[in-house]
mmCIF file of C-alpha atoms and ligand atoms in Angstrom:
data_model
loop_
_atom_site.group_PDB
_atom_site.id
_atom_site.type_symbol
_atom_site.label_atom_id
_atom_site.label_comp_id
_atom_site.label_asym_id
_atom_site.label_seq_id
_atom_site.Cartn_x
_atom_site.Cartn_y
_atom_site.Cartn_z
ATOM 1 C CA SER A 1307 5.074 -21.564 -22.431
ATOM 2 C CA ALA A 1308 2.389 -19.520 -22.049
ATOM 3 C CA VAL A 1309 1.520 -16.667 -24.481
ATOM 4 C CA PRO A 1310 2.878 -13.348 -22.958
ATOM 5 C CA ASP A 1311 -0.258 -11.531 -23.180
ATOM 6 C CA LEU A 1312 1.079 -9.007 -20.099
ATOM 7 C CA ALA A 1313 4.235 -8.272 -22.149
ATOM 8 C CA GLY A 1314 4.821 -4.536 -21.288
ATOM 9 C CA ARG A 1315 2.665 -4.763 -18.617
ATOM 10 C CA HIS A 1316 3.798 -3.758 -14.460
ATOM 11 C CA VAL A 1317 1.388 -6.210 -11.904
ATOM 12 C CA VAL A 1318 1.846 -5.586 -8.646
ATOM 13 C CA ILE A 1319 0.866 -8.548 -5.784
ATOM 14 C CA SER A 1320 0.511 -9.103 -2.384
ATOM 15 C CA ALA A 1321 0.836 -12.059 -0.831
ATOM 16 C CA GLY A 1322 1.096 -13.281 2.990
ATOM 17 C CA GLY A 1323 -0.761 -12.299 5.666
ATOM 18 C CA THR A 1324 -0.065 -9.378 8.190
ATOM 19 C CA ARG A 1325 1.159 -9.421 11.922
ATOM 20 C CA GLU A 1326 0.604 -7.031 13.834
ATOM 21 C CA PRO A 1327 3.178 -6.663 17.186
ATOM 22 C CA LEU A 1328 2.113 -6.309 20.565
ATOM 23 C CA ASP A 1329 5.261 -6.029 21.474
ATOM 24 C CA PRO A 1330 8.782 -7.044 20.982
ATOM 25 C CA VAL A 1331 8.303 -11.100 20.988
ATOM 26 C CA ARG A 1332 4.183 -11.070 20.108
ATOM 27 C CA TYR A 1333 1.889 -9.910 17.098
ATOM 28 C CA LEU A 1334 -1.740 -10.846 16.195
ATOM 29 C CA GLY A 1335 -1.117 -12.966 12.629
ATOM 30 C CA ASN A 1336 -3.520 -15.096 10.289
ATOM 31 C CA ARG A 1337 -2.503 -18.463 8.420
ATOM 32 C CA SER A 1338 -2.207 -17.412 5.083
ATOM 33 C CA SER A 1339 0.951 -18.864 3.465
ATOM 34 C CA GLY A 1340 1.327 -16.570 0.932
ATOM 35 C CA LYS A 1341 1.074 -18.988 -2.418
ATOM 36 C CA GLN A 1342 -1.920 -18.049 -3.847
ATOM 37 C CA GLY A 1343 0.340 -14.820 -4.062
ATOM 38 C CA TYR A 1344 3.384 -16.840 -5.413
ATOM 39 C CA ALA A 1345 0.904 -17.856 -7.961
ATOM 40 C CA LEU A 1346 0.184 -15.436 -9.159
ATOM 41 C CA ALA A 1347 3.155 -14.156 -9.447
ATOM 42 C CA ARG A 1348 4.783 -16.880 -11.199
ATOM 43 C CA THR A 1349 2.196 -16.845 -13.695
ATOM 44 C CA ALA A 1350 2.431 -12.853 -13.918
ATOM 45 C CA VAL A 1351 6.232 -13.552 -15.208
ATOM 46 C CA ALA A 1352 5.615 -16.440 -17.094
ATOM 47 C CA ARG A 1353 2.820 -14.460 -19.533
ATOM 48 C CA GLY A 1354 5.295 -11.631 -19.755
ATOM 49 C CA ALA A 1355 4.588 -8.397 -17.030
ATOM 50 C CA ARG A 1356 6.865 -6.696 -15.039
ATOM 51 C CA THR A 1357 6.059 -7.855 -11.397
ATOM 52 C CA THR A 1358 6.428 -6.618 -8.042
ATOM 53 C CA LEU A 1359 5.739 -9.545 -5.111
ATOM 54 C CA ILE A 1360 5.112 -8.057 -1.918
ATOM 55 C CA GLY A 1361 5.223 -10.987 0.489
ATOM 56 C CA ALA A 1362 3.554 -10.213 3.644
ATOM 57 C CA ASN A 1363 5.929 -12.395 6.201
ATOM 58 C CA THR A 1364 5.463 -15.265 3.356
ATOM 59 C CA ALA A 1365 8.347 -18.011 3.915
ATOM 60 C CA LEU A 1366 8.535 -19.591 -0.098
ATOM 61 C CA PRO A 1367 10.658 -18.993 -2.850
ATOM 62 C CA ASP A 1368 11.380 -16.347 -4.402
ATOM 63 C CA PRO A 1369 9.838 -16.325 -8.210
ATOM 64 C CA ALA A 1370 12.392 -16.075 -10.529
ATOM 65 C CA GLY A 1371 12.258 -12.888 -13.112
ATOM 66 C CA ALA A 1372 9.826 -11.051 -10.110
ATOM 67 C CA ASP A 1373 10.589 -8.178 -8.071
ATOM 68 C CA VAL A 1374 9.842 -8.865 -4.514
ATOM 69 C CA LEU A 1375 9.448 -6.671 -1.668
ATOM 70 C CA ARG A 1376 8.640 -7.682 2.108
ATOM 71 C CA VAL A 1377 6.623 -6.032 4.584
ATOM 72 C CA GLY A 1378 5.139 -6.922 8.051
ATOM 73 C CA THR A 1379 2.476 -4.851 9.581
ATOM 74 C CA ALA A 1380 -0.638 -4.103 7.097
ATOM 75 C CA LEU A 1381 0.873 -0.013 7.273
ATOM 76 C CA GLU A 1382 3.909 -1.122 5.763
ATOM 77 C CA LEU A 1383 1.675 -3.548 2.584
ATOM 78 C CA ARG A 1384 -0.590 -0.133 2.743
ATOM 79 C CA GLU A 1385 2.861 2.513 1.711
ATOM 80 C CA ALA A 1386 4.963 -0.680 -0.177
ATOM 81 C CA VAL A 1387 1.642 -1.099 -2.249
ATOM 82 C CA ARG A 1388 0.678 2.556 -2.668
ATOM 83 C CA LYS A 1389 4.358 2.805 -4.349
ATOM 84 C CA ALA A 1390 4.329 -0.231 -6.396
ATOM 85 C CA ALA A 1391 0.843 1.192 -7.185
ATOM 86 C CA ALA A 1392 2.081 4.008 -8.851
ATOM 87 C CA ASP A 1393 2.792 3.214 -12.340
ATOM 88 C CA ALA A 1394 1.252 -0.251 -12.551
ATOM 89 C CA ASP A 1395 -1.250 -1.622 -14.936
ATOM 90 C CA VAL A 1396 -2.770 -4.197 -12.367
ATOM 91 C CA VAL A 1397 -2.908 -4.468 -8.398
ATOM 92 C CA VAL A 1398 -3.980 -7.980 -6.938
ATOM 93 C CA MET A 1399 -4.838 -7.792 -3.408
ATOM 94 C CA ALA A 1400 -4.355 -11.449 -2.254
ATOM 95 C CA ALA A 1401 -2.944 -10.949 1.180
ATOM 96 C CA ALA A 1402 -4.643 -11.623 4.238
ATOM 97 C CA VAL A 1403 -5.128 -8.287 5.646
ATOM 98 C CA ALA A 1404 -5.229 -7.743 9.181
ATOM 99 C CA ASP A 1405 -8.295 -5.694 10.044
ATOM 100 C CA PHE A 1406 -7.215 -4.550 13.485
ATOM 101 C CA ARG A 1407 -4.132 -3.776 15.369
ATOM 102 C CA PRO A 1408 -3.202 -3.214 18.838
ATOM 103 C CA ALA A 1409 -4.131 0.635 19.709
ATOM 104 C CA GLU A 1410 -0.801 0.361 21.421
ATOM 105 C CA TYR A 1411 3.449 -1.269 21.117
ATOM 106 C CA ALA A 1412 4.851 -1.945 24.408
ATOM 107 C CA THR A 1413 8.430 -1.463 23.582
ATOM 108 C CA GLY A 1414 9.036 -4.323 26.324
ATOM 109 C CA LYS A 1415 7.875 -7.779 26.363
ATOM 110 C CA ILE A 1416 4.407 -7.544 28.384
ATOM 111 C CA LYS A 1417 4.993 -9.546 31.829
ATOM 112 C CA LYS A 1418 2.138 -11.546 33.652
ATOM 113 C CA LYS A 1419 1.956 -10.871 36.882
ATOM 114 C CA ASP A 1420 1.488 -13.528 40.090
ATOM 115 C CA GLY A 1421 -2.895 -12.910 40.317
ATOM 116 C CA GLN A 1422 -3.641 -10.159 38.117
ATOM 117 C CA GLU A 1423 -6.104 -10.023 35.848
ATOM 118 C CA PRO A 1424 -4.387 -9.541 32.044
ATOM 119 C CA ALA A 1425 -5.014 -5.795 30.599
ATOM 120 C CA PRO A 1426 -7.621 -6.086 28.146
ATOM 121 C CA LEU A 1427 -6.711 -5.808 24.227
ATOM 122 C CA VAL A 1428 -7.866 -2.446 22.636
ATOM 123 C CA LEU A 1429 -7.849 -2.924 18.480
ATOM 124 C CA VAL A 1430 -7.957 -0.228 16.253
ATOM 125 C CA ARG A 1431 -9.062 -0.453 12.714
ATOM 126 C CA ASN A 1432 -6.799 -0.988 10.252
ATOM 127 C CA PRO A 1433 -6.990 1.104 6.425
ATOM 128 C CA ASP A 1434 -8.653 -0.964 3.982
ATOM 129 C CA ILE A 1435 -5.891 -1.506 1.245
ATOM 130 C CA LEU A 1436 -7.774 -2.661 -1.461
ATOM 131 C CA ALA A 1437 -10.641 -0.340 -0.801
ATOM 132 C CA GLU A 1438 -7.820 2.762 -1.608
ATOM 133 C CA VAL A 1439 -6.200 1.212 -4.081
ATOM 134 C CA SER A 1440 -9.832 1.233 -5.738
ATOM 135 C CA ALA A 1441 -10.815 4.418 -4.868
ATOM 136 C CA GLY A 1442 -7.767 6.205 -5.686
ATOM 137 C CA ARG A 1443 -6.417 4.672 -8.979
ATOM 138 C CA ALA A 1444 -3.230 5.920 -9.665
ATOM 139 C CA ARG A 1445 -3.794 5.433 -13.448
ATOM 140 C CA ALA A 1446 -6.589 5.536 -15.978
ATOM 141 C CA GLY A 1447 -8.052 2.406 -16.825
ATOM 142 C CA GLN A 1448 -6.023 0.436 -14.135
ATOM 143 C CA LEU A 1449 -6.856 -2.796 -12.840
ATOM 144 C CA VAL A 1450 -7.867 -3.837 -9.294
ATOM 145 C CA VAL A 1451 -8.527 -7.949 -8.315
ATOM 146 C CA GLY A 1452 -9.383 -8.559 -5.107
ATOM 147 C CA PHE A 1453 -9.791 -11.429 -2.549
ATOM 148 C CA ALA A 1454 -12.409 -12.717 -0.354
ATOM 149 C CA ALA A 1455 -12.926 -15.873 1.723
ATOM 150 C CA GLU A 1456 -16.014 -16.571 2.483
ATOM 151 C CA THR A 1457 -18.159 -19.624 4.394
ATOM 152 C CA ASP A 1458 -21.608 -18.786 3.940
ATOM 153 C CA ASP A 1459 -23.693 -17.101 1.381
ATOM 154 C CA VAL A 1460 -20.426 -17.085 -1.058
ATOM 155 C CA LEU A 1461 -21.936 -15.400 -4.170
ATOM 156 C CA ALA A 1462 -24.182 -12.950 -2.291
ATOM 157 C CA ASN A 1463 -21.238 -12.079 -0.210
ATOM 158 C CA GLY A 1464 -18.926 -11.860 -3.036
ATOM 159 C CA ARG A 1465 -20.828 -9.290 -5.090
ATOM 160 C CA HIS A 1466 -21.551 -6.913 -2.168
ATOM 161 C CA LYS A 1467 -18.317 -6.968 -1.059
ATOM 162 C CA LEU A 1468 -16.972 -6.366 -4.916
ATOM 163 C CA ARG A 1469 -19.130 -3.420 -4.693
ATOM 164 C CA ARG A 1470 -18.209 -2.162 -1.588
ATOM 165 C CA LYS A 1471 -13.958 -2.431 -1.696
ATOM 166 C CA GLY A 1472 -15.347 -0.685 -5.488
ATOM 167 C CA CYS A 1473 -12.316 -3.105 -7.141
ATOM 168 C CA ASP A 1474 -13.107 -4.802 -11.224
ATOM 169 C CA LEU A 1475 -12.420 -8.818 -10.401
ATOM 170 C CA LEU A 1476 -13.329 -9.760 -7.217
ATOM 171 C CA VAL A 1477 -11.404 -13.865 -6.602
ATOM 172 C CA VAL A 1478 -14.038 -15.436 -4.004
ATOM 173 C CA ASN A 1479 -12.660 -18.619 -2.207
ATOM 174 C CA GLU A 1480 -15.403 -21.113 -0.230
ATOM 175 C CA VAL A 1481 -13.769 -21.661 3.006
ATOM 176 C CA GLY A 1482 -14.162 -24.049 5.808
ATOM 177 C CA GLU A 1483 -11.989 -26.478 8.324
ATOM 178 C CA ASP A 1484 -9.859 -27.559 5.878
ATOM 179 C CA LYS A 1485 -9.946 -25.803 3.348
ATOM 180 C CA THR A 1486 -7.770 -23.760 0.777
ATOM 181 C CA PHE A 1487 -5.193 -21.819 3.818
ATOM 182 C CA GLY A 1488 -1.536 -23.664 3.343
ATOM 183 C CA SER A 1489 -2.817 -26.021 1.156
ATOM 184 C CA GLU A 1490 -1.899 -26.529 -2.561
ATOM 185 C CA GLU A 1491 -5.286 -26.509 -4.251
ATOM 186 C CA ASN A 1492 -8.393 -23.728 -4.552
ATOM 187 C CA GLU A 1493 -11.800 -23.857 -5.861
ATOM 188 C CA ALA A 1494 -13.423 -19.806 -6.602
ATOM 189 C CA VAL A 1495 -15.941 -17.980 -8.329
ATOM 190 C CA VAL A 1496 -14.110 -14.868 -10.325
ATOM 191 C CA LEU A 1497 -17.041 -12.128 -9.989
ATOM 192 C CA GLY A 1498 -16.214 -9.150 -12.153
ATOM 193 C CA ALA A 1499 -17.768 -5.419 -11.712
ATOM 194 C CA ASP A 1500 -19.294 -5.973 -15.325
ATOM 195 C CA GLY A 1501 -21.516 -8.810 -13.874
ATOM 196 C CA SER A 1502 -19.623 -11.646 -15.537
ATOM 197 C CA GLU A 1503 -19.405 -15.062 -13.209
ATOM 198 C CA THR A 1504 -16.786 -17.539 -13.946
ATOM 199 C CA ALA A 1505 -16.422 -20.528 -11.368
ATOM 200 C CA VAL A 1506 -12.520 -22.435 -11.207
ATOM 201 C CA PRO A 1507 -13.145 -25.763 -10.324
ATOM 202 C CA TYR A 1508 -11.262 -27.322 -7.954
ATOM 203 C CA GLY A 1509 -7.299 -27.066 -8.602
ATOM 204 C CA PRO A 1510 -4.133 -26.084 -8.131
ATOM 205 C CA LYS A 1511 -3.525 -22.324 -7.282
ATOM 206 C CA GLU A 1512 -1.445 -22.094 -10.707
ATOM 207 C CA VAL A 1513 -4.726 -22.881 -12.985
ATOM 208 C CA LEU A 1514 -6.627 -20.314 -10.546
ATOM 209 C CA ALA A 1515 -3.646 -17.735 -11.207
ATOM 210 C CA ASP A 1516 -4.248 -17.996 -15.303
ATOM 211 C CA VAL A 1517 -8.020 -18.013 -15.210
ATOM 212 C CA VAL A 1518 -7.832 -14.229 -13.191
ATOM 213 C CA TRP A 1519 -4.519 -13.144 -15.517
ATOM 214 C CA ASP A 1520 -6.937 -14.100 -19.066
ATOM 215 C CA LEU A 1521 -9.512 -11.972 -17.100
ATOM 216 C CA VAL A 1522 -7.351 -8.988 -16.684
ATOM 217 C CA ALA A 1523 -5.780 -9.353 -20.182
ATOM 218 C CA ALA A 1524 -9.529 -9.585 -21.898
ATOM 219 C CA ARG A 1525 -10.252 -5.877 -19.135
ATOM 220 C CA LEU A 1526 -6.340 -4.299 -20.378
ATOM 221 C CA GLY A 1527 -7.484 -4.619 -24.150
HETATM 222 O O1 C5P B 2329 -12.784 -7.646 3.533
HETATM 223 P P1 C5P B 2329 -11.728 -8.374 3.191
HETATM 224 O O2 C5P B 2329 -10.449 -8.526 4.534
HETATM 225 O O3 C5P B 2329 -12.952 -9.822 3.467
HETATM 226 O O4 C5P B 2329 -11.328 -8.220 2.236
HETATM 227 C C1 C5P B 2329 -10.413 -9.263 1.286
HETATM 228 C C2 C5P B 2329 -9.331 -8.158 0.474
HETATM 229 O O5 C5P B 2329 -9.460 -6.811 0.753
HETATM 230 C C3 C5P B 2329 -8.441 -9.338 -0.014
HETATM 231 O O6 C5P B 2329 -8.072 -8.560 -1.490
HETATM 232 C C4 C5P B 2329 -7.515 -8.477 0.788
HETATM 233 O O7 C5P B 2329 -6.124 -8.329 0.356
HETATM 234 C C5 C5P B 2329 -8.510 -7.340 1.062
HETATM 235 N N1 C5P B 2329 -7.999 -6.305 2.205
HETATM 236 C C6 C5P B 2329 -7.380 -5.287 2.627
HETATM 237 N N2 C5P B 2329 -7.253 -4.507 3.257
HETATM 238 C C7 C5P B 2329 -7.506 -4.494 3.952
HETATM 239 C C8 C5P B 2329 -8.482 -5.845 4.651
HETATM 240 C C9 C5P B 2329 -8.723 -6.500 3.074
HETATM 241 O O8 C5P B 2329 -6.853 -4.527 1.223
HETATM 242 N N3 C5P B 2329 -7.337 -3.887 6.000
#
């Protein structure tokens, strides 16, 4: 079993992907499975943390020993993260959050009409939860960790995103056709606001999770 180096700490992890409803039966969503966030939760529990896992549309077994909350939309996720972060030592945003949501929600199912073009889909921006949590640390010394999926210039884009979001650590994945989404394995570079760069070779999501907790534990002191 793991060294309990997160004992006495409260960690909050978001996982999965948000869904933004168009009407009672349709939504805009993404392919995030939540597996990386769940791996983070299992390993956090194993290292002794009080663990709050906020699952957005995940269909995975609750990690034993974690408090699991469920949300659907980005706005619901924002509220849940805000509340849980109030007394958190660490916030890890592993969820894939929709950048945009439909400007309007139709309370009845949207119908197609013969001979009529579809109405244009109007979207509005969702808040950037990671940037908000980073900017408004609920506690002195609270650590914030983000994730980023990049297809090219992975390190340069990752560095830029780390600064833009204001987080302490950014886990950068290279994504492509069949990489990462829904798979059991991951490959990443963890960038630190202190300039550190930790490469994690292709392997189980638990291994990447433990590297993240190693870096977090070192920074919590
Ligand atoms: O900007 P991008 O979506 O690539 O950033 C990914 C990171 O930001 C992830 O940690 C994700 O959870 C977080 N994010 C967020 N709120 C958004 C969009 C992304 O917290 N609206």
